[in-house]
GROMACS .gro file of C-alpha atoms in nm:
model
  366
    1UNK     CA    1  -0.343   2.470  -0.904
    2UNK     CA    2  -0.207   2.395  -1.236
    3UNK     CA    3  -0.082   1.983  -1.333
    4UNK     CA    4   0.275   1.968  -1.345
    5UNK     CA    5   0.481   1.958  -1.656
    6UNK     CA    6   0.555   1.573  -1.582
    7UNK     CA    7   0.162   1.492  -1.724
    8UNK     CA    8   0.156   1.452  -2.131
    9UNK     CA    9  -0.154   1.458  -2.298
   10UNK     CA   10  -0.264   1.177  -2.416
   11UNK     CA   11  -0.595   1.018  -2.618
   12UNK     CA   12  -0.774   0.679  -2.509
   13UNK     CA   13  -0.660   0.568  -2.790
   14UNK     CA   14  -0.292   0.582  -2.719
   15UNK     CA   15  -0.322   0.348  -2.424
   16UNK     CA   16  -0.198   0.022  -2.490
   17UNK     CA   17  -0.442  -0.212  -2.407
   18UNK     CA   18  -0.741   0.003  -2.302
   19UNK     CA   19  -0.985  -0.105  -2.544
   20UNK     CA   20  -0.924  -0.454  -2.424
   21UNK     CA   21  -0.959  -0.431  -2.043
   22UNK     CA   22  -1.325  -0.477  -1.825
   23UNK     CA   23  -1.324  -0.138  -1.677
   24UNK     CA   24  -1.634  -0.251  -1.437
   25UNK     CA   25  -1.413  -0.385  -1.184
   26UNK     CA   26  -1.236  -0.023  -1.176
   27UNK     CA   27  -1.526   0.168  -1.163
   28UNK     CA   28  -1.668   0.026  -0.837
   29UNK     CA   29  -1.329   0.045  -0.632
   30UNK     CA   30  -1.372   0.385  -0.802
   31UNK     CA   31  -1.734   0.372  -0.643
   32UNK     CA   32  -1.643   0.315  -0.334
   33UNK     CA   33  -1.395   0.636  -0.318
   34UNK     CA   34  -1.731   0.825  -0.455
   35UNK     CA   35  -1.910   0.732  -0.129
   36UNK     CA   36  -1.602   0.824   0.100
   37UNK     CA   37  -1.548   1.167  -0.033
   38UNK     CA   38  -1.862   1.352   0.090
   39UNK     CA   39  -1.741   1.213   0.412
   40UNK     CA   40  -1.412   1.344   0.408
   41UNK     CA   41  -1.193   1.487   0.089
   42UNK     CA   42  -0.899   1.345  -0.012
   43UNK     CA   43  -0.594   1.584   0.014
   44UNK     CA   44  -0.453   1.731  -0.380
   45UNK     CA   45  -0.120   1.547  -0.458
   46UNK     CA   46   0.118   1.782  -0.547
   47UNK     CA   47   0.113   1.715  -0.899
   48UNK     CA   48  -0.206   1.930  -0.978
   49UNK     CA   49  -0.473   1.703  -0.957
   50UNK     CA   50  -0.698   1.904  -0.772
   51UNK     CA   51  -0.981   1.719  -0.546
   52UNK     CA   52  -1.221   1.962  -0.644
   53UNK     CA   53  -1.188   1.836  -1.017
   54UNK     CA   54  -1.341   1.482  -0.924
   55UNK     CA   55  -1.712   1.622  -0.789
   56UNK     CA   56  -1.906   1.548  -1.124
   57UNK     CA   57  -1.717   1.219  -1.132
   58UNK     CA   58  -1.771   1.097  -0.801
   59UNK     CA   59  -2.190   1.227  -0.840
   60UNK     CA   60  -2.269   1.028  -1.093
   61UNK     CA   61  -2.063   0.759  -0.923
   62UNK     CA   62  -2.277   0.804  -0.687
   63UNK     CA   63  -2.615   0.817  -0.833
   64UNK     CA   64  -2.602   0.644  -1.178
   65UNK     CA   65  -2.320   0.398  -1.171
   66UNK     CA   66  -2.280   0.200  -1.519
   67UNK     CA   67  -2.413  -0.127  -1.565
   68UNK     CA   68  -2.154  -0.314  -1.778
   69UNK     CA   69  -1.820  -0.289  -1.897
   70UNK     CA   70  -1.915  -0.061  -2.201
   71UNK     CA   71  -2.082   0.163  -1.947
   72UNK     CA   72  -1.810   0.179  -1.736
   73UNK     CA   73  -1.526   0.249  -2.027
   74UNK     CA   74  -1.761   0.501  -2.137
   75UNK     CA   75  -1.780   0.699  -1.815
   76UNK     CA   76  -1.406   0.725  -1.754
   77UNK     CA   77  -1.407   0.832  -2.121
   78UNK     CA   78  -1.667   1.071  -2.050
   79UNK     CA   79  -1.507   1.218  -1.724
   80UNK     CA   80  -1.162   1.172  -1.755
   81UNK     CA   81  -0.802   1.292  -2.016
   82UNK     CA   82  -0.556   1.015  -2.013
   83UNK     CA   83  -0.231   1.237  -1.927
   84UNK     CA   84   0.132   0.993  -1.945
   85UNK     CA   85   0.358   1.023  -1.627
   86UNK     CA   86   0.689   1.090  -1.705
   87UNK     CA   87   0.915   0.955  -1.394
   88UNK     CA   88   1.181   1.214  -1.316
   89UNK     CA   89   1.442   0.966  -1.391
   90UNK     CA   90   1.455   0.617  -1.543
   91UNK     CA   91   1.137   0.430  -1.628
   92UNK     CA   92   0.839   0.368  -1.395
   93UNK     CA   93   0.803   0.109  -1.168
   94UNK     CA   94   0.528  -0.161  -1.025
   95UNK     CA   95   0.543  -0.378  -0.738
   96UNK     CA   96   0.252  -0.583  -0.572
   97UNK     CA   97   0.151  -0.576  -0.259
   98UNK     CA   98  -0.104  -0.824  -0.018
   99UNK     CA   99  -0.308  -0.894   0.263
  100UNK     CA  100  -0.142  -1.215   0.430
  101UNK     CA  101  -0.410  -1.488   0.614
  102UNK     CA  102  -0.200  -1.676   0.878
  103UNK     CA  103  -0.292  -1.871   1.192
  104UNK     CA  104  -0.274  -1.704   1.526
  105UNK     CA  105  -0.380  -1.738   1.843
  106UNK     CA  106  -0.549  -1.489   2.072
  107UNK     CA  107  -0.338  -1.595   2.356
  108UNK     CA  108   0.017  -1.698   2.424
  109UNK     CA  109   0.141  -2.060   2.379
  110UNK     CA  110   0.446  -2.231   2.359
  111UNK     CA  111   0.388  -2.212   1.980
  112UNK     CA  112   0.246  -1.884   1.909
  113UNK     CA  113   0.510  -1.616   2.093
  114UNK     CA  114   0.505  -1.396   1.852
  115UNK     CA  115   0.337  -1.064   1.912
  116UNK     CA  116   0.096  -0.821   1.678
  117UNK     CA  117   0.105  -0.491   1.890
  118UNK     CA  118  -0.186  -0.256   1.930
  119UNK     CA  119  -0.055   0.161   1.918
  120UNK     CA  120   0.087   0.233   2.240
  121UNK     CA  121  -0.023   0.518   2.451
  122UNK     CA  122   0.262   0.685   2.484
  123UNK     CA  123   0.343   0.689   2.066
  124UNK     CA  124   0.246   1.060   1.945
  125UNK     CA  125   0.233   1.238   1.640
  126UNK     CA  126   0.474   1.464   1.553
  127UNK     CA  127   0.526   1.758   1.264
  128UNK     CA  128   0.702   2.052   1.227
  129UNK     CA  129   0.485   2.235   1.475
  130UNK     CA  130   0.584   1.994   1.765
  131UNK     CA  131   0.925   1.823   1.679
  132UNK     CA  132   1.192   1.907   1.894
  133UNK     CA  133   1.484   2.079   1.740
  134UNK     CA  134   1.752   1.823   1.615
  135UNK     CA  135   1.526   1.540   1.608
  136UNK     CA  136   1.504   1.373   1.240
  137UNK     CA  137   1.246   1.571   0.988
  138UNK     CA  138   1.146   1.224   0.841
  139UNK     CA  139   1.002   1.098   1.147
  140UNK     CA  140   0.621   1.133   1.222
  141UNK     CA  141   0.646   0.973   1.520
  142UNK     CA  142   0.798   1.037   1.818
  143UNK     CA  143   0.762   0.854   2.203
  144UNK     CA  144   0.641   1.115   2.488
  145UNK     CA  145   0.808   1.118   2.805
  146UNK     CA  146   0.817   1.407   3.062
  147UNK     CA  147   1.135   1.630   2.873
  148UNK     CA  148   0.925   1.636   2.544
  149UNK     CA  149   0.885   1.398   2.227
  150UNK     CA  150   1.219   1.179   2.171
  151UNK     CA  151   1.275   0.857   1.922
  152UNK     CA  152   1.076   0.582   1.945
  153UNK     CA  153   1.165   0.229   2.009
  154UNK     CA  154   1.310   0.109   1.648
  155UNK     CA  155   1.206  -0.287   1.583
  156UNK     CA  156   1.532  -0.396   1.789
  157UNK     CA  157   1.441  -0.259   2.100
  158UNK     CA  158   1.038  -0.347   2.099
  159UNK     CA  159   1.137  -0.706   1.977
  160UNK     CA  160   1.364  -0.758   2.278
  161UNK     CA  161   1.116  -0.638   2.499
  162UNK     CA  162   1.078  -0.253   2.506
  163UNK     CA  163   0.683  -0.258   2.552
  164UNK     CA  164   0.649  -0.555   2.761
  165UNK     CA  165   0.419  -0.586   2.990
  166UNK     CA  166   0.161  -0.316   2.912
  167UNK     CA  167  -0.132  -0.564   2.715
  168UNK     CA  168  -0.087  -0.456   2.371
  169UNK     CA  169  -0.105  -0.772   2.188
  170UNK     CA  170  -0.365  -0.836   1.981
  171UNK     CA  171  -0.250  -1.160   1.834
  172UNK     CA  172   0.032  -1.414   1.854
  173UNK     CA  173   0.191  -1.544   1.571
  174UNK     CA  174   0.368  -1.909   1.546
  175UNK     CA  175   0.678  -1.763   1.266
  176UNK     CA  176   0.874  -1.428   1.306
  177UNK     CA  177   0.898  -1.432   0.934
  178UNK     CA  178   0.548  -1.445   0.892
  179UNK     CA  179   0.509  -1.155   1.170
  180UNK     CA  180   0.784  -0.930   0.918
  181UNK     CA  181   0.590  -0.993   0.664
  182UNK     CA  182   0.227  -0.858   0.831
  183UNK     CA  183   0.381  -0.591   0.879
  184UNK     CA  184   0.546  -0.500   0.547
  185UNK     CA  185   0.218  -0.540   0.387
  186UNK     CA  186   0.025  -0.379   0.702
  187UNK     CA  187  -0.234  -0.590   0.745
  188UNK     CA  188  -0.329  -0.907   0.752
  189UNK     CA  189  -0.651  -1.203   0.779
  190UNK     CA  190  -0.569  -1.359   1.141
  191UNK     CA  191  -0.717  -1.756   1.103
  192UNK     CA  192  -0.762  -1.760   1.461
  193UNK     CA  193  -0.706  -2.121   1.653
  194UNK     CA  194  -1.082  -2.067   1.843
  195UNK     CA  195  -1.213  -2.060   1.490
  196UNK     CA  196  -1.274  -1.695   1.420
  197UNK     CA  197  -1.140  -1.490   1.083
  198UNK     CA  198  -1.045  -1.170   1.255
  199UNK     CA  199  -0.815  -0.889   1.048
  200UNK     CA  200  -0.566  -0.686   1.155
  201UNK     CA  201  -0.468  -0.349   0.961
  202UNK     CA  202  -0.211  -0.060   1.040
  203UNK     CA  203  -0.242   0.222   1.330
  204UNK     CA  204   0.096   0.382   1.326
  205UNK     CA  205   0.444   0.310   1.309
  206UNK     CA  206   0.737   0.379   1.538
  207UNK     CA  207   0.836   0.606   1.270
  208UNK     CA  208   1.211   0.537   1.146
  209UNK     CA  209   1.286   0.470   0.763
  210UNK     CA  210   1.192   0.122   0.627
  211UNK     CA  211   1.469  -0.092   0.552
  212UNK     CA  212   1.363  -0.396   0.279
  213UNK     CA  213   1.571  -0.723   0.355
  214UNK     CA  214   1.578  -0.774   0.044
  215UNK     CA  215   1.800  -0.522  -0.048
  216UNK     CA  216   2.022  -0.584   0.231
  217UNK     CA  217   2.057  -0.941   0.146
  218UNK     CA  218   2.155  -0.779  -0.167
  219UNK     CA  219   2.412  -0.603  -0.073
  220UNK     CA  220   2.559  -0.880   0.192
  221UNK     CA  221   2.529  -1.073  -0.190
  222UNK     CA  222   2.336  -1.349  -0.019
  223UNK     CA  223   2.078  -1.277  -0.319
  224UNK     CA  224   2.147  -1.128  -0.671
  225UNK     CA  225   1.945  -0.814  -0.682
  226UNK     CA  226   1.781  -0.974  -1.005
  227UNK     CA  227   1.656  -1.244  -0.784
  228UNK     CA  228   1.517  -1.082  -0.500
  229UNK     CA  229   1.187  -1.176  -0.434
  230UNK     CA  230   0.963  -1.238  -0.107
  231UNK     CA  231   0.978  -1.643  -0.193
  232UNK     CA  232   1.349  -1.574  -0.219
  233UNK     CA  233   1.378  -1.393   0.095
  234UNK     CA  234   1.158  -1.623   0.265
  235UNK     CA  235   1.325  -1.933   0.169
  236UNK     CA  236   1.713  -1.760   0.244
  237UNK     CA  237   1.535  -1.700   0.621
  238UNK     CA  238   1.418  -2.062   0.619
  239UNK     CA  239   1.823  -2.158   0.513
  240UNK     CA  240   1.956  -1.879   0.800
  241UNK     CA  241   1.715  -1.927   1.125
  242UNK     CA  242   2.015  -1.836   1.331
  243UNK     CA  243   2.029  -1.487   1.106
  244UNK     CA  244   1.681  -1.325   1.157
  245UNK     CA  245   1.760  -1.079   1.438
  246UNK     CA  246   2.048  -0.994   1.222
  247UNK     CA  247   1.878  -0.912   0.887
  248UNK     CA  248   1.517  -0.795   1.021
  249UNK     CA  249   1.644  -0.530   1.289
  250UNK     CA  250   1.856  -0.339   1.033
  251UNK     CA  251   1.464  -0.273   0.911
  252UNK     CA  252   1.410   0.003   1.205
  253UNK     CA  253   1.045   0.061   1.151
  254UNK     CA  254   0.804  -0.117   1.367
  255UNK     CA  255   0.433  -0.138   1.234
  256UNK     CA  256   0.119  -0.104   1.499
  257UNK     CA  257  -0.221  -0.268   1.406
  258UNK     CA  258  -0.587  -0.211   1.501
  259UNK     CA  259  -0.840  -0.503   1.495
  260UNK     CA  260  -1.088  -0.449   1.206
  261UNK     CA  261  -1.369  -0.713   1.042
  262UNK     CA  262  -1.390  -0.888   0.758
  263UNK     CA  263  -1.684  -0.760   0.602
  264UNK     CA  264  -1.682  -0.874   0.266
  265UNK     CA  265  -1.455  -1.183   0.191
  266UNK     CA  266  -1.385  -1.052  -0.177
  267UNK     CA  267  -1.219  -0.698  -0.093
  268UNK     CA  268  -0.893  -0.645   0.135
  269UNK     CA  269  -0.836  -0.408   0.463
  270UNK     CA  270  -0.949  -0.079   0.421
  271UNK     CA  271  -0.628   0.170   0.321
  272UNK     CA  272  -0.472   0.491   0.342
  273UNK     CA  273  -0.794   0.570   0.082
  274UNK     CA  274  -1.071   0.486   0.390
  275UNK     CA  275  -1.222   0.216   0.154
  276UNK     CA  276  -1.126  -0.162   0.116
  277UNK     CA  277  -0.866  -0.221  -0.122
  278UNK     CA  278  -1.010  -0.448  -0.467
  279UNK     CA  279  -0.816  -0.732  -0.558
  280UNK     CA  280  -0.642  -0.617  -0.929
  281UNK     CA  281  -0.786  -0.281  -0.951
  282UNK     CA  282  -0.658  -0.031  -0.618
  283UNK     CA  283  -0.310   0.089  -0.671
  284UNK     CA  284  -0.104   0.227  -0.385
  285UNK     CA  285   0.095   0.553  -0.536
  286UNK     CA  286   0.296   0.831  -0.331
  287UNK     CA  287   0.037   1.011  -0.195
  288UNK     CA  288   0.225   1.326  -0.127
  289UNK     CA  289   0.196   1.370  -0.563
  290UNK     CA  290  -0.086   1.159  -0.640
  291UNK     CA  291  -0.450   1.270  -0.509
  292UNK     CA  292  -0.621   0.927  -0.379
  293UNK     CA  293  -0.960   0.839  -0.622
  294UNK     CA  294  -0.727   0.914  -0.921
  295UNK     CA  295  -0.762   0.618  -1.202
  296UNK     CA  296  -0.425   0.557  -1.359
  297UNK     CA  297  -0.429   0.263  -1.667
  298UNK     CA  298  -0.110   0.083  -1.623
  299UNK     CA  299   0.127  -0.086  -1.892
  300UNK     CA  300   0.329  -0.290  -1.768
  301UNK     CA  301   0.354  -0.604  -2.080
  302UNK     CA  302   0.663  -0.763  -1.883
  303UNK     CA  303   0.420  -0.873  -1.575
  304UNK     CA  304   0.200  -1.143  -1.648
  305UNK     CA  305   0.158  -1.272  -1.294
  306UNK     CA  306  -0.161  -1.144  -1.253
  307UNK     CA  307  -0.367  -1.352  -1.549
  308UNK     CA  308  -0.088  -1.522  -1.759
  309UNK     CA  309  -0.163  -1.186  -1.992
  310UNK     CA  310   0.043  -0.867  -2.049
  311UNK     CA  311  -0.079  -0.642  -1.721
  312UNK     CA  312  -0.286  -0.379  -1.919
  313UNK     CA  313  -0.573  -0.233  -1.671
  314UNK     CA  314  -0.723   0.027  -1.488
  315UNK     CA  315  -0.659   0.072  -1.164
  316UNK     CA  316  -0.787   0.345  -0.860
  317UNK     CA  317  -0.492   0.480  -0.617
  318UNK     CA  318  -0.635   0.406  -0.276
  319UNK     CA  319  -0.369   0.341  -0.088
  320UNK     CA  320   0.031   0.450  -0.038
  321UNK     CA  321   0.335   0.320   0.102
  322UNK     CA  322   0.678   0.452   0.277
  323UNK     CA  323   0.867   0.229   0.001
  324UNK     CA  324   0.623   0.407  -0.289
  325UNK     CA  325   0.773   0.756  -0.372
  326UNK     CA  326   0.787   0.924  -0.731
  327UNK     CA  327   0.516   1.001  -0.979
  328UNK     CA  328   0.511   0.659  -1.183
  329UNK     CA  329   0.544   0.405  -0.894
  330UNK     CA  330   0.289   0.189  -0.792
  331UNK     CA  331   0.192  -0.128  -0.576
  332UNK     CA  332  -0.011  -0.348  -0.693
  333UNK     CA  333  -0.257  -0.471  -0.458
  334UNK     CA  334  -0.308  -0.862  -0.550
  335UNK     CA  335  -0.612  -0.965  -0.291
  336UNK     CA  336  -0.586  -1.191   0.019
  337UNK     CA  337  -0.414  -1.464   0.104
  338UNK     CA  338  -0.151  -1.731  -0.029
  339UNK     CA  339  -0.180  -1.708  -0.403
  340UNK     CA  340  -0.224  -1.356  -0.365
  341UNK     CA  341   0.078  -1.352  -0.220
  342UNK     CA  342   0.239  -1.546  -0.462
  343UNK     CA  343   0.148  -1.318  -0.737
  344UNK     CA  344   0.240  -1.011  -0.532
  345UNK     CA  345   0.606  -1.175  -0.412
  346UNK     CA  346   0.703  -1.195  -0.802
  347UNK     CA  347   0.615  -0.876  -0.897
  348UNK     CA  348   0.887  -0.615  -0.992
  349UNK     CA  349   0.845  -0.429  -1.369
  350UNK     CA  350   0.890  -0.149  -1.593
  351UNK     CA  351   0.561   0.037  -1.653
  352UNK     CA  352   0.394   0.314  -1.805
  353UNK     CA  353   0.149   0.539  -1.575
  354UNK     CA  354  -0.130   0.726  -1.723
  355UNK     CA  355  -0.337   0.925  -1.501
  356UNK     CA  356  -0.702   0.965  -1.581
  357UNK     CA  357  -0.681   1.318  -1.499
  358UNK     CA  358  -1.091   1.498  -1.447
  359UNK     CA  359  -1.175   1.673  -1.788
  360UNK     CA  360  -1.175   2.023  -1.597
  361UNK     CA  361  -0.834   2.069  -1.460
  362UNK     CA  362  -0.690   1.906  -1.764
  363UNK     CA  363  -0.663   2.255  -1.917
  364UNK     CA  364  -0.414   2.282  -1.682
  365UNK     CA  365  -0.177   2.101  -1.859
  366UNK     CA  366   0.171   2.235  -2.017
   0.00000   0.00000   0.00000
């Protein structure tokens, strides 16, 4: 497997900002991928990086992490070629992402009617091998019934009551906007009224494409484009109650959870990666190009949401989204609750990528 013409070599030295940034914090989210590979590899992206290229990297990872930021700068130096991602058209792109803390209650009340849904048992994967001829090629989901896979419920249907009845709900919710809003980030801290932190994090999805309000606000020119943010949309839903169903069910995809714990305070849910995500240093990238574990140092100097500073860092893809496709796009994940999500609701800028790519497959450049 050779890395595809889109990755230009680069020095350390050419990355704006490198010498400046703690690179401690990146190595253990990069840590924590070191422990999960043994376990189970993470699948090459389809840019080149091959898995295989990360096994020295992840040993001493493993065995003789650094100590200190030097350390740390010196072992990506050590292991790694910084190698520019050129996007195949326009410039490169970050958004941020969350993990939302709201109260809910683990039964339904007059005030909490709003349902988080376990995976039904009659949602299936599908693929190529088992979808039925005609149905969409996007969808990875499909609902079983006695003729064979067909469609799932979209949001429309399952909000007006298409799984009733059959005990999936993990958790009510007092706000439907706060429920859209779990599940565009996919998980979520559940402050439960009995007292308990509990977490919720994704299971599946009923499969159809996602459908951002924001850009359909857009386009209805409720909001300039310019302006869209999640405060924005939030507050335009607080100004439209009467205009929810309307907005929300032209998003067709309708997220599934799974109870998890909250192990450590400090980290978020675990992701697509199997590890939990690190506030400021895990990246979510398109995961059918990128190869999960892969550092990438970021320049973005427009976004200063993050520490008031030019966003110049290190961060570890370990997660991926339906919204993140292209080789330099990336989410941002911000941490846990409402000033992360403040950060993350703001964030929308131009940035370089440059993939630490592991010293032996970076021959394999052109």
């Amino acid at each position: 497997m050779s890395l595809s013409p889109l990755f230009l070599e680069k020095s350390f030295d050419d990355l704006p900002g490198w010498g400046d940034d703690d690179h401690l914090p990146a190595f253990e989210a990069f840590r924590r991928s070191a422990f999960h590979a043994p376990v189970k590899p993470y699948r090459s992206g389809a840019l080149g990086v091959d898995f295989s290229g990360f096994t020295a990297a992840y040993a001493e990872a493993r065995t003789a992490p650094p100590v200190n930021r030097s350390e740390a700068r010196t072992f990506f130096e050590r292991h790694f070629v910084p190698m520019l991602v050129r996007p195949e058209t326009g410039a490169g792109l970050v958004t941020g992402f969350y993990e939302p803390q709201v109260e809910a209650s683990p039964v339904r009340t007059g005030r909490f009617a709003v349902p988080l849904l376990s995976r039904p048992p009659d949602l299936v994967d599908v693929d190529d091998a088992n979808r039925p001829r005609g149905m969409d090629s996007y969808l990875a989901f499909a609902r079983r019934t006695a003729d064979g896979p067909v469609e799932y419920f979209d949001r429309g249907a399952i909000e007006r009551g298409a799984l009733a009845g059959q005990g999936l709900e993990i958790a009510w919710l007092a706000d439907r906007v706060d429920a859209f809003f779990v599940h565009v980030q996919g998980a979520a801290r559940l402050a439960m009224t009995d007292g308990r932190l509990r977490r919720v994090t994704y299971a599946a999805k009923s499969g159809q494409r996602f459908t951002g309000p924001g850009k359909i606000l857009s386009e209805l020119g409720e909001i300039p484009l310019a302006q869209v943010t999640m405060q924005s949309i939030r507050a335009w839903f607080k100004a439209h109650p009467d205009r929810i169903d309307e907005i929300l069910w032209q998003n067709r995809s309708y997220i599934f959870f799974r109870e998890a714990d909250v192990e450590d305070a400090a980290l978020g849910p675990i992701a697509a990666a199997k590890v939990p995500l690190t506030p400021g240093r895990s990246v979510a990238v398109d995961r059918l190009l990128h190869t999960f574990g892969t550092p990438f140092h970021i320049d973005a100097p427009t976004l200063t949401a993050f520490d008031k500073q030019p966003f110049r860092r290190l961060m570890i893809a370990q997660d991926t989204g339906s919204a993140i496709t292209g080789p330099a796009r990336g989410d941002l994940f911000a941490g846990s609750g409402d000033a992360a999500g403040e950060i993350a609701g703001v964030v929308r800028n131009a940035a370089d990528f440059y993939a630490l790519v592991p010293r032996p497959l970076a021959g394999g450049a052109r």
